[in-house]
Amino acid sequence: MITVKFHLDNKSNKFEIDIRRHISCEICDYSVKGGYDAQLNQIIVCQNTARSQSKVQGVLAHEMIHMFDYCRNKMDFKNIDHLACTEIRAANLVHCSFMSAMIQGTASPFNIKKAHQDCVKNMAKASIMGVRKVTEQEAKIAIEKVFPMCYNDLEPIGRRIRRNSLDISRAYMEAPLYGYIHD
């Protein structure tokens, strides 16, 4: 929940969230838990599929990365490279961790960095293909094209968040050092 609090409390230039305006709970197709509508600048949480607190938090944190990219970086969702970048960033900052890779059986102490990067690429690919009518190969090409730049972009959190760690609390405390102001 602290990841969501980090975004909600963020008063940096061009990125303020009003829960009443920017977050909507709706009934959705059963294949998704949420999304970001750039036209309305609104995060959609699917009330029929995101039913647990952790699912809602995951949706909010992921979609807030997209909202940040759209508001701060003038992202164009029609541009597959932009879409790949924001999906890489969301997977990198919010979802992929060593523990999730261990659970999936894709990590060991000897390949932590590669397992994390593979997780990010796989999640980004699945997200791109879920949003756009593109082939797996087209999604992979877009991801590889922008991966180094987007993988290393840790804005606005400042670090990758590991599960069950103090990372998000540290990021929250460090935010003023990087120009992010909290109430």
Tab-separated table of C-alpha atoms in Angstrom:
chain	number	residue	atom	x	y	z
A	1	MET	CA	0.000	0.000	0.000
A	2	ILE	CA	2.934	2.326	0.553
A	3	THR	CA	3.652	2.302	-3.224
A	4	VAL	CA	0.166	3.690	-3.823
A	5	LYS	CA	0.597	6.177	-0.958
A	6	PHE	CA	3.871	7.292	-2.542
A	7	HIS	CA	2.034	8.149	-5.765
A	8	LEU	CA	-0.979	9.724	-4.067
A	9	ASP	CA	1.163	11.961	-1.868
A	10	ASN	CA	3.418	12.973	-4.755
A	11	LYS	CA	2.979	16.704	-5.392
A	12	SER	CA	5.692	16.960	-8.036
A	13	ASN	CA	5.173	19.033	-11.153
A	14	LYS	CA	2.232	17.834	-13.298
A	15	PHE	CA	1.473	14.722	-11.271
A	16	GLU	CA	-1.186	15.095	-8.622
A	17	ILE	CA	-3.883	12.468	-8.174
A	18	ASP	CA	-7.381	13.213	-6.946
A	19	ILE	CA	-8.959	9.861	-6.021
A	20	ARG	CA	-12.469	11.121	-6.838
A	21	ARG	CA	-11.407	12.193	-10.337
A	22	HIS	CA	-8.585	9.900	-11.386
A	23	ILE	CA	-9.668	6.473	-10.084
A	24	SER	CA	-12.783	4.618	-11.174
A	25	CYS	CA	-14.115	1.221	-10.093
A	26	GLU	CA	-15.919	-0.542	-12.916
A	27	ILE	CA	-17.076	-3.961	-14.040
A	28	CYS	CA	-14.654	-5.231	-16.681
A	29	ASP	CA	-13.912	-8.116	-18.992
A	30	TYR	CA	-12.693	-11.035	-16.870
A	31	SER	CA	-9.269	-11.064	-18.552
A	32	VAL	CA	-8.113	-7.827	-16.866
A	33	LYS	CA	-7.898	-6.414	-13.359
A	34	GLY	CA	-7.550	-2.787	-14.365
A	35	GLY	CA	-6.228	-0.290	-16.848
A	36	TYR	CA	-5.357	3.302	-17.589
A	37	ASP	CA	-7.524	5.480	-19.831
A	38	ALA	CA	-5.302	8.236	-21.218
A	39	GLN	CA	-8.222	10.144	-22.737
A	40	LEU	CA	-9.865	10.535	-19.339
A	41	ASN	CA	-6.551	10.445	-17.450
A	42	GLN	CA	-8.161	7.861	-15.212
A	43	ILE	CA	-7.183	4.561	-13.649
A	44	ILE	CA	-9.807	1.839	-13.851
A	45	VAL	CA	-9.901	-0.815	-11.132
A	46	CYS	CA	-12.024	-3.783	-12.148
A	47	GLN	CA	-14.250	-4.441	-9.160
A	48	ASN	CA	-15.269	-7.862	-10.451
A	49	THR	CA	-11.706	-9.192	-10.954
A	50	ALA	CA	-9.481	-7.209	-8.553
A	51	ARG	CA	-11.181	-8.429	-5.407
A	52	SER	CA	-8.423	-8.554	-2.803
A	53	GLN	CA	-6.566	-5.657	-1.252
A	54	SER	CA	-3.273	-6.847	-2.740
A	55	LYS	CA	-4.789	-7.078	-6.259
A	56	VAL	CA	-6.226	-3.560	-5.997
A	57	GLN	CA	-2.893	-2.235	-4.709
A	58	GLY	CA	-1.059	-3.965	-7.562
A	59	VAL	CA	-3.434	-2.492	-10.150
A	60	LEU	CA	-3.172	0.999	-8.669
A	61	ALA	CA	0.629	0.936	-8.440
A	62	HIS	CA	1.011	-0.459	-12.000
A	63	GLU	CA	-1.462	1.957	-13.558
A	64	MET	CA	-0.028	4.915	-11.631
A	65	ILE	CA	3.271	4.283	-13.421
A	66	HIS	CA	1.384	4.607	-16.735
A	67	MET	CA	-0.374	7.741	-15.487
A	68	PHE	CA	2.969	9.220	-14.422
A	69	ASP	CA	4.499	8.439	-17.820
A	70	TYR	CA	1.543	9.948	-19.645
A	71	CYS	CA	1.454	13.126	-17.539
A	72	ARG	CA	5.170	13.686	-17.130
A	73	ASN	CA	6.645	12.247	-20.324
A	74	LYS	CA	3.839	12.913	-22.826
A	75	MET	CA	3.654	9.229	-23.645
A	76	ASP	CA	1.726	8.213	-26.764
A	77	PHE	CA	-0.022	4.864	-26.206
A	78	LYS	CA	-0.406	4.461	-29.993
A	79	ASN	CA	3.392	4.349	-30.333
A	80	ILE	CA	4.474	0.758	-29.606
A	81	ASP	CA	7.895	1.927	-28.358
A	82	HIS	CA	6.230	4.231	-25.802
A	83	LEU	CA	3.865	1.448	-24.767
A	84	ALA	CA	6.778	-0.976	-24.392
A	85	CYS	CA	8.655	1.540	-22.266
A	86	THR	CA	5.821	2.185	-19.823
A	87	GLU	CA	5.087	-1.553	-19.503
A	88	ILE	CA	8.779	-2.247	-18.839
A	89	ARG	CA	8.801	0.446	-16.170
A	90	ALA	CA	5.614	-0.830	-14.485
A	91	ALA	CA	6.879	-4.417	-14.392
A	92	ASN	CA	10.317	-3.303	-13.213
A	93	LEU	CA	9.155	-0.934	-10.481
A	94	VAL	CA	6.089	-2.740	-9.185
A	95	HIS	CA	5.832	-6.409	-10.101
A	96	CYS	CA	9.018	-8.353	-10.725
A	97	SER	CA	11.057	-9.431	-7.742
A	98	PHE	CA	13.488	-12.196	-6.879
A	99	MET	CA	10.823	-13.874	-4.750
A	100	SER	CA	8.301	-13.927	-7.597
A	101	ALA	CA	10.985	-15.375	-9.881
A	102	MET	CA	11.783	-18.045	-7.270
A	103	ILE	CA	8.095	-18.946	-7.014
A	104	GLN	CA	7.908	-19.216	-10.819
A	105	GLY	CA	11.041	-21.377	-10.772
A	106	THR	CA	13.014	-19.028	-13.027
A	107	ALA	CA	15.581	-17.717	-10.542
A	108	SER	CA	18.503	-18.965	-8.566
A	109	PRO	CA	21.202	-17.176	-6.564
A	110	PHE	CA	23.400	-17.376	-9.665
A	111	ASN	CA	21.171	-15.518	-12.130
A	112	ILE	CA	19.267	-12.912	-10.108
A	113	LYS	CA	19.812	-9.994	-12.514
A	114	LYS	CA	18.953	-12.008	-15.615
A	115	ALA	CA	15.880	-13.520	-13.950
A	116	HIS	CA	14.647	-10.044	-13.019
A	117	GLN	CA	15.211	-8.713	-16.535
A	118	ASP	CA	13.471	-11.772	-18.030
A	119	CYS	CA	10.509	-11.260	-15.692
A	120	VAL	CA	10.248	-7.610	-16.730
A	121	LYS	CA	10.446	-8.488	-20.432
A	122	ASN	CA	7.851	-11.265	-20.125
A	123	MET	CA	5.403	-9.115	-18.157
A	124	ALA	CA	5.855	-6.203	-20.564
A	125	LYS	CA	5.308	-8.499	-23.543
A	126	ALA	CA	2.109	-9.926	-22.065
A	127	SER	CA	0.829	-6.433	-21.269
A	128	ILE	CA	1.610	-5.084	-24.736
A	129	MET	CA	-0.116	-8.026	-26.377
A	130	GLY	CA	-3.095	-7.579	-24.054
A	131	VAL	CA	-3.468	-3.917	-24.998
A	132	ARG	CA	-2.569	-3.961	-28.704
A	133	LYS	CA	-3.164	-6.324	-31.583
A	134	VAL	CA	0.500	-7.156	-32.194
A	135	THR	CA	2.390	-10.389	-32.642
A	136	GLU	CA	4.701	-11.750	-29.988
A	137	GLN	CA	7.641	-10.919	-32.265
A	138	GLU	CA	6.522	-7.281	-32.701
A	139	ALA	CA	6.197	-6.917	-28.927
A	140	LYS	CA	9.659	-8.450	-28.372
A	141	ILE	CA	11.256	-6.124	-30.942
A	142	ALA	CA	9.735	-3.042	-29.289
A	143	ILE	CA	10.838	-4.232	-25.844
A	144	GLU	CA	14.424	-4.904	-26.937
A	145	LYS	CA	14.610	-1.531	-28.695
A	146	VAL	CA	13.802	0.500	-25.568
A	147	PHE	CA	14.777	-1.919	-22.793
A	148	PRO	CA	18.093	-0.454	-21.550
A	149	MET	CA	16.755	3.093	-21.275
A	150	CYS	CA	13.372	2.177	-19.787
A	151	TYR	CA	14.673	-0.540	-17.442
A	152	ASN	CA	17.085	1.957	-15.897
A	153	ASP	CA	14.443	4.684	-15.499
A	154	LEU	CA	13.339	4.406	-11.868
A	155	GLU	CA	11.212	7.590	-11.716
A	156	PRO	CA	9.233	8.438	-9.645
A	157	ILE	CA	10.058	5.767	-7.059
A	158	GLY	CA	13.840	5.847	-7.301
A	159	ARG	CA	14.420	2.129	-6.769
A	160	ARG	CA	13.079	-1.285	-7.672
A	161	ILE	CA	10.741	-2.525	-4.986
A	162	ARG	CA	11.532	-5.926	-3.507
A	163	ARG	CA	8.731	-7.810	-1.809
A	164	ASN	CA	8.745	-7.840	1.958
A	165	SER	CA	11.535	-5.285	2.103
A	166	LEU	CA	11.927	-1.733	3.335
A	167	ASP	CA	12.461	-0.472	-0.238
A	168	ILE	CA	9.201	1.439	-0.599
A	169	SER	CA	9.557	3.004	2.855
A	170	ARG	CA	13.082	4.074	1.926
A	171	ALA	CA	11.869	5.459	-1.402
A	172	TYR	CA	9.130	7.374	0.389
A	173	MET	CA	11.617	8.891	2.856
A	174	GLU	CA	14.121	9.727	0.073
A	175	ALA	CA	11.498	11.341	-2.199
A	176	PRO	CA	12.185	14.932	-1.060
A	177	LEU	CA	15.846	14.461	-2.022
A	178	TYR	CA	14.701	14.005	-5.632
A	179	GLY	CA	12.204	16.846	-5.708
A	180	TYR	CA	9.077	14.929	-4.738
A	181	ILE	CA	7.081	16.639	-2.026
A	182	HIS	CA	4.717	14.854	0.336
A	183	ASP	CA	1.974	16.264	2.517
